[in-house]
Coordinates of C-alpha atoms and ligand atoms in Angstrom, one line a residue:
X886 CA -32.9 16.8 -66.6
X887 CA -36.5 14.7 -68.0
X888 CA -38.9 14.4 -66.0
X889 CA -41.8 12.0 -66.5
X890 CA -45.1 11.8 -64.4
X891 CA -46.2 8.6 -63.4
X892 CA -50.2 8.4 -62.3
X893 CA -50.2 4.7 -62.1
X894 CA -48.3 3.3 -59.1
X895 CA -50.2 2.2 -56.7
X896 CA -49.5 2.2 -52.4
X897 CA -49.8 -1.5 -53.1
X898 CA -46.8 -1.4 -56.0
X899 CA -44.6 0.7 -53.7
X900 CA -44.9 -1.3 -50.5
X901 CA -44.0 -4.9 -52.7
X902 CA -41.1 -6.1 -50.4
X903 CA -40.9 -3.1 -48.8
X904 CA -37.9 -3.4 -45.9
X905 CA -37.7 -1.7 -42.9
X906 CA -34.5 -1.4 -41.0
X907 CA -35.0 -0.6 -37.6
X908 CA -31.7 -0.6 -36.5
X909 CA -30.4 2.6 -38.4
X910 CA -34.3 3.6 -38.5
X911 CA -34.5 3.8 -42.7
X912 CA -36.9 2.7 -44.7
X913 CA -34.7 0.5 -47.6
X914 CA -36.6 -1.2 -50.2
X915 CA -40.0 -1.1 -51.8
X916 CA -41.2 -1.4 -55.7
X917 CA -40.5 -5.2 -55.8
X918 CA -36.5 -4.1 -55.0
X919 CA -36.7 -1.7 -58.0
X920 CA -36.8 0.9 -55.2
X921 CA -34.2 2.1 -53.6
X922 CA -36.3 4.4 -50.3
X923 CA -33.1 5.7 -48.8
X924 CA -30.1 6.7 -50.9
X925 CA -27.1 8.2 -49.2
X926 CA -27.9 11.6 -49.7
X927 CA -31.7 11.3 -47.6
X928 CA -31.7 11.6 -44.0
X929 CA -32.9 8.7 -41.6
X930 CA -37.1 8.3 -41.2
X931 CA -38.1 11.1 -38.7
X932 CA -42.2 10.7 -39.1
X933 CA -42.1 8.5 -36.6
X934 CA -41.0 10.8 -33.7
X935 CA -43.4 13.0 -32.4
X936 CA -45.2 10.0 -31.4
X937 CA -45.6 9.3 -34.6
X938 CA -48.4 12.3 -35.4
X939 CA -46.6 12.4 -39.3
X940 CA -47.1 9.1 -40.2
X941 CA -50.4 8.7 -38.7
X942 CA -51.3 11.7 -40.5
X943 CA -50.3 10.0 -43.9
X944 CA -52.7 6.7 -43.5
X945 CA -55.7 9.5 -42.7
X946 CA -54.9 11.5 -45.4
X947 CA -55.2 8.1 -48.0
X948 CA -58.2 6.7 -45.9
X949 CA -60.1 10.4 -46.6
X950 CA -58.8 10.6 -50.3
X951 CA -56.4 13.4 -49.7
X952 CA -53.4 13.7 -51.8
X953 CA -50.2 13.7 -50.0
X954 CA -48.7 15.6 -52.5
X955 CA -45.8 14.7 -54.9
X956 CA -43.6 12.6 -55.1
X957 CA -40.0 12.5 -56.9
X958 CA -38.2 9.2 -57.9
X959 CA -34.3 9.4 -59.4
X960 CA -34.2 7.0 -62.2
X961 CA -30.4 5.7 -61.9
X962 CA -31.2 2.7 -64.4
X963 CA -34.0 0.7 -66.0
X964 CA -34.4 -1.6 -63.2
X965 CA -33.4 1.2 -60.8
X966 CA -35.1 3.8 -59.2
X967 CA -34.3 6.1 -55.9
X968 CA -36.7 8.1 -53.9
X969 CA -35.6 12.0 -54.0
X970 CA -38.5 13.5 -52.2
X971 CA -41.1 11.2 -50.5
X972 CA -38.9 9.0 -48.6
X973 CA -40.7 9.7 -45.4
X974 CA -44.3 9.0 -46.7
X975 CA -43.0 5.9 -48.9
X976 CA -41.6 4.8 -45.7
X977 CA -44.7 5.8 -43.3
X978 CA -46.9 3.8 -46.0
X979 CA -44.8 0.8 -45.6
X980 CA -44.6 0.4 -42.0
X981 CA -48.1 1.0 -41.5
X982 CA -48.6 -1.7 -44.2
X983 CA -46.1 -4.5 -42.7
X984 CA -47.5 -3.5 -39.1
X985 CA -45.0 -1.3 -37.6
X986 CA -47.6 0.8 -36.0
X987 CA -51.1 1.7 -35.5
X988 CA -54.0 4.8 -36.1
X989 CA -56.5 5.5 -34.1
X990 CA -60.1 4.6 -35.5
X991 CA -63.2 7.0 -35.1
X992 CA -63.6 5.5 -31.2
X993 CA -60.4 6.0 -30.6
X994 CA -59.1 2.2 -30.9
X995 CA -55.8 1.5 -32.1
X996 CA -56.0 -0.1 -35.6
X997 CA -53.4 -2.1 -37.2
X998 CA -53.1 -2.5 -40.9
X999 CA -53.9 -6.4 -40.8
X1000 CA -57.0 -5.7 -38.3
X1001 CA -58.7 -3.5 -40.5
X1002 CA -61.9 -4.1 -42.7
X1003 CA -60.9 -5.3 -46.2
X1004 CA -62.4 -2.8 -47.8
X1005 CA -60.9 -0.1 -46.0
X1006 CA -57.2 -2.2 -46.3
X1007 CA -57.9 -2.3 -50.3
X1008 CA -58.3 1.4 -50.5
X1009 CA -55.4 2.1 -48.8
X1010 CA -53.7 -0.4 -51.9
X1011 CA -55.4 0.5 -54.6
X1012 CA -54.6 4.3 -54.0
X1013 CA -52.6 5.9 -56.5
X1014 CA -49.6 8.3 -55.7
X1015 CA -48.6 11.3 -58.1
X1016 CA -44.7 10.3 -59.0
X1017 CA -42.3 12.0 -61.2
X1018 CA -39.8 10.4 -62.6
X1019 CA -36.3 12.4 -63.3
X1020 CA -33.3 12.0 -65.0
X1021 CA -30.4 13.4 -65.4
X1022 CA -27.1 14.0 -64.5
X1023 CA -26.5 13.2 -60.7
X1024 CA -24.9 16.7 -60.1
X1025 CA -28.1 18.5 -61.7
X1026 CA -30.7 16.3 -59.1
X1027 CA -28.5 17.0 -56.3
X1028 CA -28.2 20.7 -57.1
X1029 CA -32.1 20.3 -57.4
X1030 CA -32.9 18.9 -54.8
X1031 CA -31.2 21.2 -52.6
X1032 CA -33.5 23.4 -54.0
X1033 CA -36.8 21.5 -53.5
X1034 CA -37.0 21.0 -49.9
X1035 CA -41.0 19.8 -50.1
X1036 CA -41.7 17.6 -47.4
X1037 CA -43.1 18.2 -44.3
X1038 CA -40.0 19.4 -42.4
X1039 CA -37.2 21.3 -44.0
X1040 CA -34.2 19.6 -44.2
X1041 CA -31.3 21.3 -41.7
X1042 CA -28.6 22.6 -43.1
X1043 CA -26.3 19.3 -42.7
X1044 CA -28.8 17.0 -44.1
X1045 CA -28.5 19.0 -47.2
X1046 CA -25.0 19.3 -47.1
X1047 CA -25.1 15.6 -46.8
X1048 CA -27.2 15.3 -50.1
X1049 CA -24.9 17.5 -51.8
X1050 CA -21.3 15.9 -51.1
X1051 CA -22.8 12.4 -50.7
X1052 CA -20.1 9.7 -51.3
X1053 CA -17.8 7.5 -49.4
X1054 CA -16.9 9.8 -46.9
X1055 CA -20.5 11.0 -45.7
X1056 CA -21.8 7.5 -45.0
X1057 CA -18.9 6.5 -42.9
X1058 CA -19.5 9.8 -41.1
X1059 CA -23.2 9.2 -40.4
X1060 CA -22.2 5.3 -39.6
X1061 CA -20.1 7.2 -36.9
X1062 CA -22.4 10.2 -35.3
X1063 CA -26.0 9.3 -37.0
X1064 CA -26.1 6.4 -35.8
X1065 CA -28.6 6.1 -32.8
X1066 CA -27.5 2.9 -31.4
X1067 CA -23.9 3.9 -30.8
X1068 CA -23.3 4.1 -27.3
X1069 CA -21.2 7.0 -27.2
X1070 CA -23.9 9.1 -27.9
X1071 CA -25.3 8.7 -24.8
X1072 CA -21.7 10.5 -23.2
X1073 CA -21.5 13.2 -26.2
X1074 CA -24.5 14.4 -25.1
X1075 CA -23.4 15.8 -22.1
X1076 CA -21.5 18.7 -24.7
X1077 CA -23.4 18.3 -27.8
X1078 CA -27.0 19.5 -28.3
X1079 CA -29.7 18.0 -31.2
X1080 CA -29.7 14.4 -32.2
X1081 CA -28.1 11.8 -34.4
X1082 CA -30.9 11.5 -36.3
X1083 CA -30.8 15.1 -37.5
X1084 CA -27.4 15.1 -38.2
X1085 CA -26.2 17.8 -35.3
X1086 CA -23.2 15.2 -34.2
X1087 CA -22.0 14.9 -37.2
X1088 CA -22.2 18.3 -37.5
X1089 CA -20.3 19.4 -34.5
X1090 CA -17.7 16.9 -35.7
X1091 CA -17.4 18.4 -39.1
X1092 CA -17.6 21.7 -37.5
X1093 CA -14.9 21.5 -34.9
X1094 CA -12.2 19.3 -37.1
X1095 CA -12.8 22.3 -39.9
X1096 CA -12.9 25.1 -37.8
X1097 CA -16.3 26.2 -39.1
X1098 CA -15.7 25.5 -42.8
X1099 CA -18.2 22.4 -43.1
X1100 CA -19.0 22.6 -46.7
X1101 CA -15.2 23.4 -47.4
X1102 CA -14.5 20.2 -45.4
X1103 CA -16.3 18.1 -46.8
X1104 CA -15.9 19.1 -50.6
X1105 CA -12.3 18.3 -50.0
X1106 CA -12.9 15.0 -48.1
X1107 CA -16.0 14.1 -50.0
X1108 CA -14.2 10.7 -51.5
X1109 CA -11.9 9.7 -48.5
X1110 CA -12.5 6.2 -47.9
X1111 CA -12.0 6.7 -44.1
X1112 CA -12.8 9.6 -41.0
X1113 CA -9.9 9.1 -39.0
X1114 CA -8.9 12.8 -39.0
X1115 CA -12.7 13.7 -38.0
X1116 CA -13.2 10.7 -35.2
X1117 CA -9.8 11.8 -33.9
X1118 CA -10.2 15.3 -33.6
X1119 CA -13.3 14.9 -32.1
X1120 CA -12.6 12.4 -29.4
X1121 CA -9.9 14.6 -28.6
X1122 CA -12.0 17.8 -27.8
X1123 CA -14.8 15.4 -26.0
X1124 CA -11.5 13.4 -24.1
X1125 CA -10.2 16.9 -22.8
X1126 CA -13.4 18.7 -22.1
X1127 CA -14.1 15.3 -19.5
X1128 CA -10.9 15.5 -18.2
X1129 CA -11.3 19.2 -17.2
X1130 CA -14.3 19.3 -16.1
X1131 CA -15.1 16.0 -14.1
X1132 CA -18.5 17.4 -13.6
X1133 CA -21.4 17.5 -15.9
X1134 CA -23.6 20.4 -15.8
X1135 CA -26.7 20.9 -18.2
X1136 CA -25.4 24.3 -19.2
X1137 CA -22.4 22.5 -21.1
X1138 CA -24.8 21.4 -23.6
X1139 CA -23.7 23.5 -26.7
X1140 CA -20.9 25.4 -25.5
X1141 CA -18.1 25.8 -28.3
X1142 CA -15.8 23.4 -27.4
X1143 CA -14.1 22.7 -30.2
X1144 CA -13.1 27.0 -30.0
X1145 CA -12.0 26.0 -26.2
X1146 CA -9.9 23.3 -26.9
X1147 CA -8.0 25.2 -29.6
X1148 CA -8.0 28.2 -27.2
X1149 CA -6.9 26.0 -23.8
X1150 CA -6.1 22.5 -24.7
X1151 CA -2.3 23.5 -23.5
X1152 CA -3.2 24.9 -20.7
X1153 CA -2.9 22.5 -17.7
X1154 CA -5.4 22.2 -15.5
X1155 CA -6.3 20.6 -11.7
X1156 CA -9.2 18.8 -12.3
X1157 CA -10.2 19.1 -8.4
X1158 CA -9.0 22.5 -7.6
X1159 CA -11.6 23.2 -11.6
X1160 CA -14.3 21.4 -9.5
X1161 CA -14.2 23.3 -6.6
X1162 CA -13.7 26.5 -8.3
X1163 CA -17.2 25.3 -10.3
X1164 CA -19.4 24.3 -7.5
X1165 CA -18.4 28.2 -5.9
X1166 CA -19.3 29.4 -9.1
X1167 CA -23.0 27.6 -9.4
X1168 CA -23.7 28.5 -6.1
X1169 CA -23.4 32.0 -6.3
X1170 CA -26.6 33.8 -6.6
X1171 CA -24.7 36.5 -8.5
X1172 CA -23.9 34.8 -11.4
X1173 CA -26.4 35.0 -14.0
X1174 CA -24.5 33.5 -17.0
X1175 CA -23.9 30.0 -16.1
X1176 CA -22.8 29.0 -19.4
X1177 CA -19.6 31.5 -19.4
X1178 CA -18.7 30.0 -16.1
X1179 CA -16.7 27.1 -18.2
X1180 CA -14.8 29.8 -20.2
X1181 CA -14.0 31.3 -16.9
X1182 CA -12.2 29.0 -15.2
X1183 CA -10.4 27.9 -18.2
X1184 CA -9.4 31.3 -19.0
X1185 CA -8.0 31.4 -15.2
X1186 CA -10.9 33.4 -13.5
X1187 CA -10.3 36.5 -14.8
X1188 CA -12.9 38.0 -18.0
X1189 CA -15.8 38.6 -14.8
X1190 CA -17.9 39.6 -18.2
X1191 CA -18.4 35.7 -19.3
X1192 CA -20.5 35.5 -15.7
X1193 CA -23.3 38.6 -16.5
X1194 CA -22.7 39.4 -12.5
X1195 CA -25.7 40.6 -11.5
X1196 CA -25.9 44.4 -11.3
X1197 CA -27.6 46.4 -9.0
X1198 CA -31.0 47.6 -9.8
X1199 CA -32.5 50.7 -10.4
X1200 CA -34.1 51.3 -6.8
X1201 CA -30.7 50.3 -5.5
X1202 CA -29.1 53.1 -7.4
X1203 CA -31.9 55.8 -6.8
X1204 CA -31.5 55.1 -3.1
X1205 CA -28.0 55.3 -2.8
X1206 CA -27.8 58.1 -4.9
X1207 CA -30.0 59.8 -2.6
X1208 CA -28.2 59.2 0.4
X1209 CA -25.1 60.1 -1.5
X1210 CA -26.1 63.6 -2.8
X1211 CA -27.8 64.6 0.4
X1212 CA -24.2 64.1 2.5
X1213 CA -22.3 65.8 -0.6
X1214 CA -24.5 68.7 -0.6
X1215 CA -24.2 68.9 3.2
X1216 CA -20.2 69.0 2.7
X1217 CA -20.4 71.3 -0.1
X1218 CA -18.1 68.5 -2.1
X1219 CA -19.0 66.3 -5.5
X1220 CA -21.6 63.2 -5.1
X1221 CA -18.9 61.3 -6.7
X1222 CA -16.5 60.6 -4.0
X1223 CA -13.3 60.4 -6.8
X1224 CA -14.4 63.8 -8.3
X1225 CA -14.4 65.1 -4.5
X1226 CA -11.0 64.0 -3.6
X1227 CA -9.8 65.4 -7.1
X1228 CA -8.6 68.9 -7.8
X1229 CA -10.4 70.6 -10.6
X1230 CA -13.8 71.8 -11.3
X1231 CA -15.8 68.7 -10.6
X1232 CA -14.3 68.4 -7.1
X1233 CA -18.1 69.9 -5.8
X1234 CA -20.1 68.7 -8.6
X1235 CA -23.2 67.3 -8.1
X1236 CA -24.1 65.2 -10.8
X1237 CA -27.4 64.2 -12.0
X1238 CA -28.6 60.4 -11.1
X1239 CA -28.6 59.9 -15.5
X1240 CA -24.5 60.8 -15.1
X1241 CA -23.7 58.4 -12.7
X1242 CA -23.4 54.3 -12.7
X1243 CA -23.0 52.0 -9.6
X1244 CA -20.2 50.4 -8.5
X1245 CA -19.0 47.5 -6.4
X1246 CA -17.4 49.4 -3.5
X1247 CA -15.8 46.0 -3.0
X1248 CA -15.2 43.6 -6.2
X1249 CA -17.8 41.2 -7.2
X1250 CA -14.4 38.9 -7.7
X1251 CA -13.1 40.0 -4.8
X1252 CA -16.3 38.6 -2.5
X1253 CA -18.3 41.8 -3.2
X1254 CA -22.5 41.6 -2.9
X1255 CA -24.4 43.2 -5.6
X1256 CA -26.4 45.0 -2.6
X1257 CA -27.1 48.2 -1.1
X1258 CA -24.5 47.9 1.5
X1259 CA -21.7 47.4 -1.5
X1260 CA -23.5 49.9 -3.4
X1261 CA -21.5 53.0 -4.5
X1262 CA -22.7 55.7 -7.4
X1263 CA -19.7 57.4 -9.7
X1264 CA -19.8 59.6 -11.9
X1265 CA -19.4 58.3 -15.6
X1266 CA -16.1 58.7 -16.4
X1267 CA -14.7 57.3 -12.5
X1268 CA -17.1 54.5 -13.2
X1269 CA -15.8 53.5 -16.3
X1270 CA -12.1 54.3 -14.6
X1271 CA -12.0 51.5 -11.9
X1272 CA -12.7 49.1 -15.2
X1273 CA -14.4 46.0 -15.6
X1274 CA -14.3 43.6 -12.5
Ligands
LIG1322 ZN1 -16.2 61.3 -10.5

């Protein structure tokens, strides 16, 4: 790979036709249209969230003479240039230039580009930027620029994954789930966690069609011309999950639901008997593990251990294992009540409080309290022998 560094490019050259699309939220053009600001592999403009704090902070950083550090341009042809790293100042410079937003002067005024003093507009123009040019082959800059990762905010692991197996198959994939504007993102949400923007829908989408194996995945799709295995697996896992579960709780944000729907997707389910079995569920104070109640239920109520029941705490315990030992001592039998009833040596044990563990005296699942009324203390080994409920 050559590498060539340019000292002579001005804010002014970069921002000659420079487009902004707002709809997909990607800066496109600049250069005169020898510029190509977003090529597949980059992800979408994200200065501008934040309330825009980045991209302010790259007009105050010109306007006080600071560099904003390098910048790394793909030559593809003579006439044809990509931006590799710098696509989000590129694109912060252009947007402030064509009006897109405002800074905030020393009185705290908002100042658009076209309001400014001309002076202070022509230094903005007339600053130069720090650009290398590379070429090479287009495995070599991807490879590299995996490696980079300058700007301000690391690229995520799917953005780079996107740069390395861009092609067909990506774009129609981030057409699909990176895609603000889509409407269905607005219903996804309800399961999936992150934003479009960053990827983390495509993501889950890759993630549950491939069962984890992303990278795999997508090597092996990289040059489909279409995602209808991905689309269709994933409307399938968002289609059952809604038909399960007709309500929509905040704690089934980011739940594996592509591992449930392989798990239960066969299973059949009442969707009102589910809801009513829920609502129990989030109103009992002894569940501290909301997110397990969904596994729960689909695994039929059983695995209590997907709930974190609440246990008893450790003046609970001391208490009853006062009471307890006081009475056993009395009878001249074991403070376990199991060892007592048994027939060997530990049948008048008293154990220490550090050998025993409390128990429900009646199940947590069966409508047992975690308090000091359904409190009992066992030794180890009992406790452990009535099992998990
Ligand atoms: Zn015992």
């Amino acid at each position: 790979m050559e590498t060539t560094l340019k000292t002579d490019i001005t804010v002014k050259d970069i921002c000659e036709g420079f487009v902004y699309n707002e709809l997909e939220g990607k800066g496109l053009f600049g250069l005169s249209g020898k510029l190509t600001i977003q090529p597949e592999y980059q992800r979408n403009y994200i200065y501008a969230s934040d309330n825009g704090k980045k991209e302010m902070a790259v007009i105050e950083s010109i306007l006080k003479e600071y560099p904003i550090g390098l910048i790394y341009f793909n030559k593809v042809s003579e006439s044809n240039l990509e931006v590799l790293d710098g696509q989000q100042r590129i694109t912060s410079l252009g947007r402030f230039i064509t009006d897109k937003f405002a800074i905030k002067d020393e009185n705290g005024m908002e100042q658009y580009f076209s309001g400014m003093a001309e002076d202070k507009q022509n230094r903005i123009l007339n600053t130069t930027l720090l650009i290398y040019e590379c070429e090479g082959k287009e495995s070599e800059i991807k490879e590299w620029f995996k490696t980079i990762n300058i700007a301000g905010v690391p690229l995520n692991n799917q953005e780079l994954l996107n740069a390395v197996y861009s092609g067909p198959f990506v774009t129609l994939g981030k057409e699909e789930f990176s895609n603000s504007q889509n409407a269905n993102i607005q219903k996804w949400s309800a399961y999936i966690k992150g934003s479009a923007n960053r990827q983390e829908f495509l993501e889950r989408a890759l993630d549950w069609v491939s069962k984890g194996n992303i990278g795999d995945y997508m090597s092996r799709h990289r040059s489909d011309k279409n995602i209808t295995e991905l689309k269709t697996y994933f409307n399938s896992v968002i289609d059952w999950v809604s038909s399960v579960f007709n309500d929509v709780e905040s704690e089934m944000r980011g739940l594996e639901w592509g591992r449930l729907y392989e798990e239960y997707h066969k299973k059949a389910y009442n969707p009102a008997k589910v809801s009513a079995e829920l609502r129990k569920l989030y109103a009992d104070p002894y569940v501290k593990n909301r997110k397990g109640i969904f596994e729960y239920i689909l695994g039929g109520s059983v695995d209590t251990k997907l709930l974190e029941v609440r246990v008893f705490d450790e003046a609970t315990k001391k208490a009853v294992y006062k009471t307890q030992t006081a009475k056993a001592e009395k009878k001249g039998k074991s403070n376990c009540s199991h060892c007592a009833m048994g027939h060997n040596a530990n049948k008048n044990k008293i154990w220490s409080f550090g050998e025993m563990d409390a128990d429900h005296v009646t199940a947590w699942s069966k409508g047992g309290a975690t308090d000091i009324k359904n409190c009992e203390m066992l030794c180890k080994t009992h406790n452990r022998a009535k099992g998990n409920r």
